[in-house]
mmCIF file of C-alpha atoms in Angstrom:
data_model
loop_
_atom_site.group_PDB
_atom_site.id
_atom_site.type_symbol
_atom_site.label_atom_id
_atom_site.label_comp_id
_atom_site.label_asym_id
_atom_site.label_seq_id
_atom_site.Cartn_x
_atom_site.Cartn_y
_atom_site.Cartn_z
ATOM 1 C CA MET A 1 169.505 42.729 22.197
ATOM 2 C CA LYS A 2 169.579 42.449 25.961
ATOM 3 C CA LYS A 3 173.039 41.866 25.846
ATOM 4 C CA PHE A 4 173.665 44.836 23.457
ATOM 5 C CA LEU A 5 171.902 47.211 25.936
ATOM 6 C CA ASN A 6 173.717 45.803 29.012
ATOM 7 C CA HIS A 7 177.077 46.302 26.771
ATOM 8 C CA LEU A 8 175.821 49.803 26.149
ATOM 9 C CA LYS A 9 175.280 50.664 29.753
ATOM 10 C CA SER A 10 178.656 49.424 30.720
ATOM 11 C CA LEU A 11 180.291 51.812 28.192
ATOM 12 C CA ASN A 12 182.400 54.618 29.734
ATOM 13 C CA PHE A 13 181.654 57.935 28.568
ATOM 14 C CA ALA A 14 185.209 59.188 28.543
ATOM 15 C CA ASN A 15 186.481 55.921 26.834
ATOM 16 C CA VAL A 16 184.162 56.784 23.844
ATOM 17 C CA ILE A 17 185.289 59.923 23.495
ATOM 18 C CA ASP A 18 189.193 58.567 23.963
ATOM 19 C CA PHE A 19 188.257 55.848 21.061
ATOM 20 C CA ILE A 20 186.920 58.755 19.024
ATOM 21 C CA PHE A 21 189.646 61.201 19.193
ATOM 22 C CA PHE A 22 192.028 58.219 18.777
ATOM 23 C CA ASN A 23 190.424 57.383 15.445
ATOM 24 C CA VAL A 24 189.823 60.841 14.457
ATOM 25 C CA SER A 25 193.383 61.620 14.798
ATOM 26 C CA LEU A 26 194.694 58.541 12.927
ATOM 27 C CA PHE A 27 192.354 59.044 10.019
ATOM 28 C CA LEU A 28 193.629 62.589 9.642
ATOM 29 C CA ILE A 29 197.343 61.437 9.930
ATOM 30 C CA PHE A 30 197.129 58.333 7.714
ATOM 31 C CA PHE A 31 194.803 60.199 5.014
ATOM 32 C CA ALA A 32 196.967 63.053 4.582
ATOM 33 C CA TRP A 33 200.037 60.837 3.709
ATOM 34 C CA THR A 34 198.407 58.358 1.793
ATOM 35 C CA LYS A 35 196.946 61.205 -0.263
ATOM 36 C CA PHE A 36 200.186 62.864 -0.379
ATOM 37 C CA ILE A 37 201.864 59.839 -1.805
ATOM 38 C CA PHE A 38 199.461 58.146 -4.165
ATOM 39 C CA LYS A 39 197.134 61.454 -5.255
ATOM 40 C CA LYS A 40 193.909 59.838 -5.490
ATOM 41 C CA ASN A 41 191.034 60.245 -2.645
ATOM 42 C CA LEU A 42 189.576 56.190 -3.016
ATOM 43 C CA ILE A 43 193.080 54.757 -2.724
ATOM 44 C CA ALA A 44 193.348 57.292 0.221
ATOM 45 C CA LEU A 45 190.466 56.651 2.278
ATOM 46 C CA ILE A 46 191.013 52.398 1.287
ATOM 47 C CA LEU A 47 194.443 52.362 2.601
ATOM 48 C CA THR A 48 193.685 54.920 5.640
ATOM 49 C CA PHE A 49 190.591 52.727 6.831
ATOM 50 C CA SER A 50 192.675 49.339 6.274
ATOM 51 C CA ILE A 51 195.634 50.589 8.670
ATOM 52 C CA ILE A 52 192.959 52.214 11.299
ATOM 53 C CA ILE A 53 191.030 48.778 11.296
ATOM 54 C CA ALA A 54 194.577 46.964 11.537
ATOM 55 C CA ILE A 55 195.469 48.825 14.536
ATOM 56 C CA ASN A 56 191.923 48.974 16.290
ATOM 57 C CA ILE A 57 192.251 45.162 15.942
ATOM 58 C CA SER A 58 195.611 44.546 17.279
ATOM 59 C CA LYS A 59 195.026 47.066 19.752
ATOM 60 C CA SER A 60 191.730 44.911 20.792
ATOM 61 C CA ILE A 61 193.425 42.089 21.198
ATOM 62 C CA LYS A 62 196.455 43.385 23.207
ATOM 63 C CA ASN A 63 193.794 45.249 25.274
ATOM 64 C CA TYR A 64 192.178 41.483 25.786
ATOM 65 C CA VAL A 65 195.251 39.646 26.536
ATOM 66 C CA LYS A 66 196.162 42.250 29.164
ATOM 67 C CA SER A 67 192.782 42.411 30.991
ATOM 68 C CA ASN A 68 192.625 38.445 31.121
ATOM 69 C CA LYS A 69 196.212 38.594 32.788
ATOM 70 C CA LYS A 70 194.826 41.181 35.081
ATOM 71 C CA LYS A 71 191.979 38.962 35.953
ATOM 72 C CA ASN A 72 193.842 36.125 36.530
ATOM 73 C CA GLN A 73 196.601 38.165 38.436
ATOM 74 C CA GLU A 74 193.405 39.765 40.552
ATOM 75 C CA LEU A 75 191.713 36.061 40.956
ATOM 76 C CA LYS A 76 195.231 34.456 42.061
ATOM 77 C CA LYS A 77 195.858 37.132 44.630
ATOM 78 C CA LYS A 78 192.108 36.580 45.818
ATOM 79 C CA ASP A 79 192.975 33.121 46.265
ATOM 80 C CA ILE A 80 195.946 33.213 48.013
ATOM 81 C CA GLU A 81 194.597 35.567 50.676
ATOM 82 C CA ASN A 82 191.533 33.131 50.985
ATOM 83 C CA CYS A 83 193.917 30.326 51.697
ATOM 84 C CA MET A 84 196.074 32.631 54.090
ATOM 85 C CA LEU A 85 192.967 33.711 56.120
ATOM 86 C CA SER A 86 192.125 29.897 56.204
ATOM 87 C CA LEU A 87 195.591 29.391 58.154
ATOM 88 C CA LEU A 88 195.222 32.108 60.170
ATOM 89 C CA ALA A 89 191.651 30.865 61.258
ATOM 90 C CA GLN A 90 192.704 27.397 61.839
ATOM 91 C CA SER A 91 194.323 25.925 65.229
ATOM 92 C CA ASP A 92 197.573 24.753 65.522
ATOM 93 C CA LYS A 93 196.515 21.374 65.112
ATOM 94 C CA GLU A 94 194.517 21.962 62.280
ATOM 95 C CA ASN A 95 197.593 23.484 60.787
ATOM 96 C CA LEU A 96 200.050 20.657 61.637
ATOM 97 C CA ASP A 97 197.798 17.933 59.783
ATOM 98 C CA PHE A 98 197.410 20.447 56.885
ATOM 99 C CA PHE A 99 200.980 21.052 56.256
ATOM 100 C CA SER A 100 201.700 17.000 57.331
ATOM 101 C CA LYS A 101 199.826 16.532 53.912
ATOM 102 C CA VAL A 102 201.588 19.203 52.393
ATOM 103 C CA PHE A 103 205.120 17.859 53.016
ATOM 104 C CA SER A 104 204.301 14.213 52.606
ATOM 105 C CA PHE A 105 206.781 13.873 49.860
ATOM 106 C CA LYS A 106 209.590 13.873 52.756
ATOM 107 C CA LYS A 107 209.928 11.398 55.532
ATOM 108 C CA ILE A 108 208.541 13.287 58.559
ATOM 109 C CA LYS A 109 210.244 11.856 61.803
ATOM 110 C CA TYR A 110 208.282 13.919 64.305
ATOM 111 C CA LYS A 111 205.830 16.213 64.998
ATOM 112 C CA LYS A 112 204.992 18.956 67.447
ATOM 113 C CA LYS A 113 202.508 21.966 67.739
ATOM 114 C CA ASN A 114 203.792 23.506 64.702
ATOM 115 C CA PHE A 115 206.711 21.658 63.861
ATOM 116 C CA LEU A 116 207.707 19.191 61.228
ATOM 117 C CA LEU A 117 211.158 17.371 61.802
ATOM 118 C CA PHE A 118 212.178 15.419 58.581
ATOM 119 C CA GLU A 119 215.447 13.529 58.151
ATOM 120 C CA ASN A 120 218.926 14.713 57.538
ATOM 121 C CA HIS A 121 218.191 17.693 60.022
ATOM 122 C CA GLU A 122 215.652 19.613 58.202
ATOM 123 C CA ALA A 123 212.715 21.100 59.719
ATOM 124 C CA VAL A 124 209.592 22.995 58.698
ATOM 125 C CA CYS A 125 208.160 25.712 61.117
ATOM 126 C CA PHE A 126 204.492 27.133 60.721
ATOM 127 C CA ASP A 127 203.014 30.329 62.414
ATOM 128 C CA PHE A 128 199.938 31.791 61.527
ATOM 129 C CA SER A 129 199.158 33.067 65.125
ATOM 130 C CA GLN A 130 199.592 36.246 63.946
ATOM 131 C CA LYS A 131 199.598 38.455 60.425
ATOM 132 C CA LEU A 132 203.162 40.087 61.224
ATOM 133 C CA LEU A 133 205.272 37.355 62.715
ATOM 134 C CA SER A 134 207.413 38.736 65.327
ATOM 135 C CA SER A 135 211.351 38.887 65.885
ATOM 136 C CA GLU A 136 210.998 37.248 69.290
ATOM 137 C CA THR A 137 208.554 34.441 68.298
ATOM 138 C CA CYS A 138 210.651 33.697 65.126
ATOM 139 C CA LEU A 139 213.876 33.706 67.380
ATOM 140 C CA LYS A 140 212.353 31.096 69.835
ATOM 141 C CA HIS A 141 211.230 28.829 66.747
ATOM 142 C CA ILE A 142 215.083 29.180 65.834
ATOM 143 C CA HIS A 143 216.324 28.283 69.316
ATOM 144 C CA TYR A 144 214.036 25.331 69.497
ATOM 145 C CA ALA A 145 215.243 24.385 66.081
ATOM 146 C CA ILE A 146 218.701 24.401 67.411
ATOM 147 C CA LYS A 147 218.225 22.501 70.195
ATOM 148 C CA GLN A 148 217.038 19.608 68.241
ATOM 149 C CA GLY A 149 220.243 19.725 66.240
ATOM 150 C CA ILE A 150 218.397 20.941 62.734
ATOM 151 C CA ASN A 151 220.504 22.466 60.061
ATOM 152 C CA LYS A 152 218.028 23.840 57.835
ATOM 153 C CA LEU A 153 214.832 25.222 58.897
ATOM 154 C CA GLY A 154 211.867 26.486 56.547
ATOM 155 C CA ILE A 155 209.369 29.019 58.446
ATOM 156 C CA LEU A 156 206.202 29.501 57.002
ATOM 157 C CA CYS A 157 204.209 32.732 57.784
ATOM 158 C CA TYR A 158 201.955 35.262 57.018
ATOM 159 C CA ASN A 159 204.324 38.395 56.634
ATOM 160 C CA ILE A 160 207.358 39.219 58.563
ATOM 161 C CA SER A 161 209.121 42.615 58.216
ATOM 162 C CA PRO A 162 212.029 42.470 55.192
ATOM 163 C CA GLN A 163 214.506 43.499 58.253
ATOM 164 C CA ASP A 164 213.552 40.475 60.488
ATOM 165 C CA LYS A 165 213.721 38.260 57.311
ATOM 166 C CA LEU A 166 217.217 39.352 56.165
ATOM 167 C CA PHE A 167 218.748 39.243 59.656
ATOM 168 C CA PHE A 168 217.402 35.728 60.509
ATOM 169 C CA GLU A 169 217.878 34.383 56.618
ATOM 170 C CA ASN A 170 222.127 35.476 57.268
ATOM 171 C CA LEU A 171 222.290 33.473 60.512
ATOM 172 C CA SER A 172 225.658 31.391 60.524
ATOM 173 C CA ASN A 173 225.016 28.548 62.613
ATOM 174 C CA ILE A 174 221.612 27.733 61.048
ATOM 175 C CA GLN A 175 220.605 27.631 57.631
ATOM 176 C CA ILE A 176 217.314 29.565 57.627
ATOM 177 C CA LYS A 177 214.420 30.598 54.550
ATOM 178 C CA ILE A 178 211.430 32.254 55.530
ATOM 179 C CA TYR A 179 208.398 31.672 53.252
ATOM 180 C CA GLN A 180 205.464 34.390 53.270
ATOM 181 C CA LYS A 181 202.129 34.031 51.916
ATOM 182 C CA THR A 182 202.635 34.368 48.261
ATOM 183 C CA ASP A 183 206.210 32.090 48.397
ATOM 184 C CA ILE A 184 203.701 29.302 50.362
ATOM 185 C CA TYR A 185 201.085 29.734 47.580
ATOM 186 C CA ALA A 186 203.748 29.524 44.770
ATOM 187 C CA CYS A 187 206.323 27.059 46.853
ATOM 188 C CA PHE A 188 203.777 24.345 47.912
ATOM 189 C CA LEU A 189 200.004 24.881 47.961
ATOM 190 C CA SER A 190 200.042 25.536 44.277
ATOM 191 C CA ARG A 191 202.719 23.519 43.434
ATOM 192 C CA TYR A 192 201.405 20.025 44.978
ATOM 193 C CA GLY A 193 197.803 21.101 44.599
ATOM 194 C CA ILE A 194 196.873 20.995 48.239
ATOM 195 C CA PHE A 195 195.233 23.710 49.727
ATOM 196 C CA PRO A 196 193.350 24.658 52.955
ATOM 197 C CA LYS A 197 189.601 24.184 53.352
ATOM 198 C CA LYS A 198 188.159 27.900 52.574
ATOM 199 C CA ILE A 199 186.676 29.030 55.849
ATOM 200 C CA LEU A 200 186.207 32.810 54.607
ATOM 201 C CA GLU A 201 186.356 34.005 51.555
ATOM 202 C CA ILE A 202 186.982 37.795 50.392
ATOM 203 C CA LYS A 203 184.488 39.552 48.286
ATOM 204 C CA SER A 204 185.567 40.916 44.776
ATOM 205 C CA THR A 205 186.177 44.882 45.220
ATOM 206 C CA GLN A 206 183.582 46.919 43.491
ATOM 207 C CA LYS A 207 183.892 49.992 41.715
ATOM 208 C CA LEU A 208 182.293 53.300 43.439
ATOM 209 C CA LYS A 209 179.671 54.519 41.815
ATOM 210 C CA PHE A 210 178.889 58.039 40.947
ATOM 211 C CA LYS A 211 176.305 58.726 43.621
ATOM 212 C CA GLN A 212 178.532 56.924 46.061
ATOM 213 C CA ILE A 213 181.520 59.132 45.285
ATOM 214 C CA ILE A 214 179.109 62.315 46.022
ATOM 215 C CA ASN A 215 177.659 60.987 48.983
ATOM 216 C CA ILE A 216 181.250 60.571 50.312
ATOM 217 C CA SER A 217 182.551 64.244 48.813
ATOM 218 C CA LEU A 218 179.365 65.484 50.690
ATOM 219 C CA ASP A 219 179.637 63.999 53.983
ATOM 220 C CA ARG A 220 178.405 66.400 57.132
ATOM 221 C CA LYS A 221 181.981 65.718 58.756
ATOM 222 C CA LYS A 222 184.063 67.270 56.094
ATOM 223 C CA SER A 223 182.193 70.639 56.189
ATOM 224 C CA LYS A 224 184.796 71.928 58.489
ATOM 225 C CA ALA A 225 187.749 70.517 56.644
ATOM 226 C CA TYR A 226 186.336 72.677 53.404
ATOM 227 C CA PHE A 227 185.201 75.662 55.597
ATOM 228 C CA LEU A 228 188.962 75.908 56.836
ATOM 229 C CA SER A 229 190.734 74.979 53.680
ATOM 230 C CA GLY A 230 188.115 77.973 51.729
ATOM 231 C CA VAL A 231 189.147 80.562 54.545
ATOM 232 C CA LEU A 232 193.140 79.890 54.036
ATOM 233 C CA ILE A 233 192.495 80.074 50.187
ATOM 234 C CA PHE A 234 190.328 83.646 50.868
ATOM 235 C CA PHE A 235 193.082 85.231 52.904
ATOM 236 C CA CYS A 236 195.479 83.952 50.175
ATOM 237 C CA SER A 237 193.388 86.219 47.684
ATOM 238 C CA LEU A 238 193.829 89.050 49.347
ATOM 239 C CA ILE A 239 197.629 89.172 49.122
ATOM 240 C CA VAL A 240 198.028 87.620 45.581
ATOM 241 C CA ARG A 241 198.072 90.066 42.728
ATOM 242 C CA TYR A 242 196.220 87.524 39.976
ATOM 243 C CA ASN A 243 193.867 85.848 42.770
ATOM 244 C CA ILE A 244 191.015 85.044 40.173
ATOM 245 C CA TYR A 245 192.170 81.370 40.745
ATOM 246 C CA TYR A 246 192.136 81.669 44.637
ATOM 247 C CA VAL A 247 188.684 83.516 44.367
ATOM 248 C CA ILE A 248 187.194 80.866 42.511
ATOM 249 C CA MET A 249 188.688 77.925 44.796
ATOM 250 C CA SER A 250 187.656 79.681 48.065
ATOM 251 C CA SER A 251 184.091 79.879 46.317
ATOM 252 C CA ILE A 252 183.884 76.231 45.569
ATOM 253 C CA LEU A 253 185.049 75.441 49.016
ATOM 254 C CA PHE A 254 182.515 77.479 50.451
ATOM 255 C CA PHE A 255 179.902 76.027 48.659
ATOM 256 C CA MET A 256 180.868 72.611 49.259
ATOM 257 C CA ALA A 257 181.006 73.091 52.963
ATOM 258 C CA ILE A 258 177.235 74.725 52.874
ATOM 259 C CA LEU A 259 176.522 71.408 50.972
ATOM 260 C CA CYS A 260 177.891 69.326 53.330
ATOM 261 C CA ARG A 261 176.243 70.968 56.057
ATOM 262 C CA ARG A 262 172.760 70.482 54.857
ATOM 263 C CA GLN A 263 173.351 66.531 54.999
ATOM 264 C CA LYS A 264 171.265 65.065 57.385
ATOM 265 C CA GLU A 265 173.303 63.216 60.201
ATOM 266 C CA GLU A 266 173.668 59.311 59.459
ATOM 267 C CA THR A 267 171.394 57.228 61.939
ATOM 268 C CA GLN A 268 172.959 53.881 63.653
ATOM 269 C CA ALA A 269 171.895 51.107 61.686
ATOM 270 C CA ASN A 270 170.134 48.165 63.398
ATOM 271 C CA PHE A 271 172.398 44.589 62.869
ATOM 272 C CA PHE A 272 169.052 42.756 62.288
#
């Protein structure tokens, strides 16, 4: 009983109206056609309800699959961000130890700060000192790799501009492949089942409640914007022939400005 009541509370009024409208429309369509074809009300009703039930079941299955897929995508996205936050927070030494484990399937010849050098003149460079890897920093990493005789270099970073990525991956004297956060997670972390220790975790985003939306809309700081918008629309109503829309909108905006001004100033809350 408690679960049923919780389910009722979670129902969205707009969704209930859509459900009723959808099914009533289906009923009228199919009943009209089955009645026209079979000429009998009972047969028409049975067929119509059977079709509606079948459509609703298939729609529910489709929505369930879609919802699960979306939920999994959100969990994956959250997990990617949690992993990347850990890499951003860790020191170069900690990241060096971590990526040494990730690339343990390759024979590591040499380690230095944020470089792993392998056989066959290949290397991996990781840089999580910043969220957006600058072209200058990337160029220094590539220059160091060239000096070490590296032919193939993989650069792992949180993010890099598309222009810089395209530029560096098209250099002729060294083969560059830049992996950003999603690529790192898919190609290395998830693939080999090795993840950094979670230092920080992102909370799931919560939907705004109606009361919160009202509080945001009636923020005292918004009164000026409402008032100026109302004045503009009010003057437009003086020159437009059919001005009822402008009169209504300006009145609403002035009313919103008054409500905002009536809100109390927020006091600074203490941290402790």
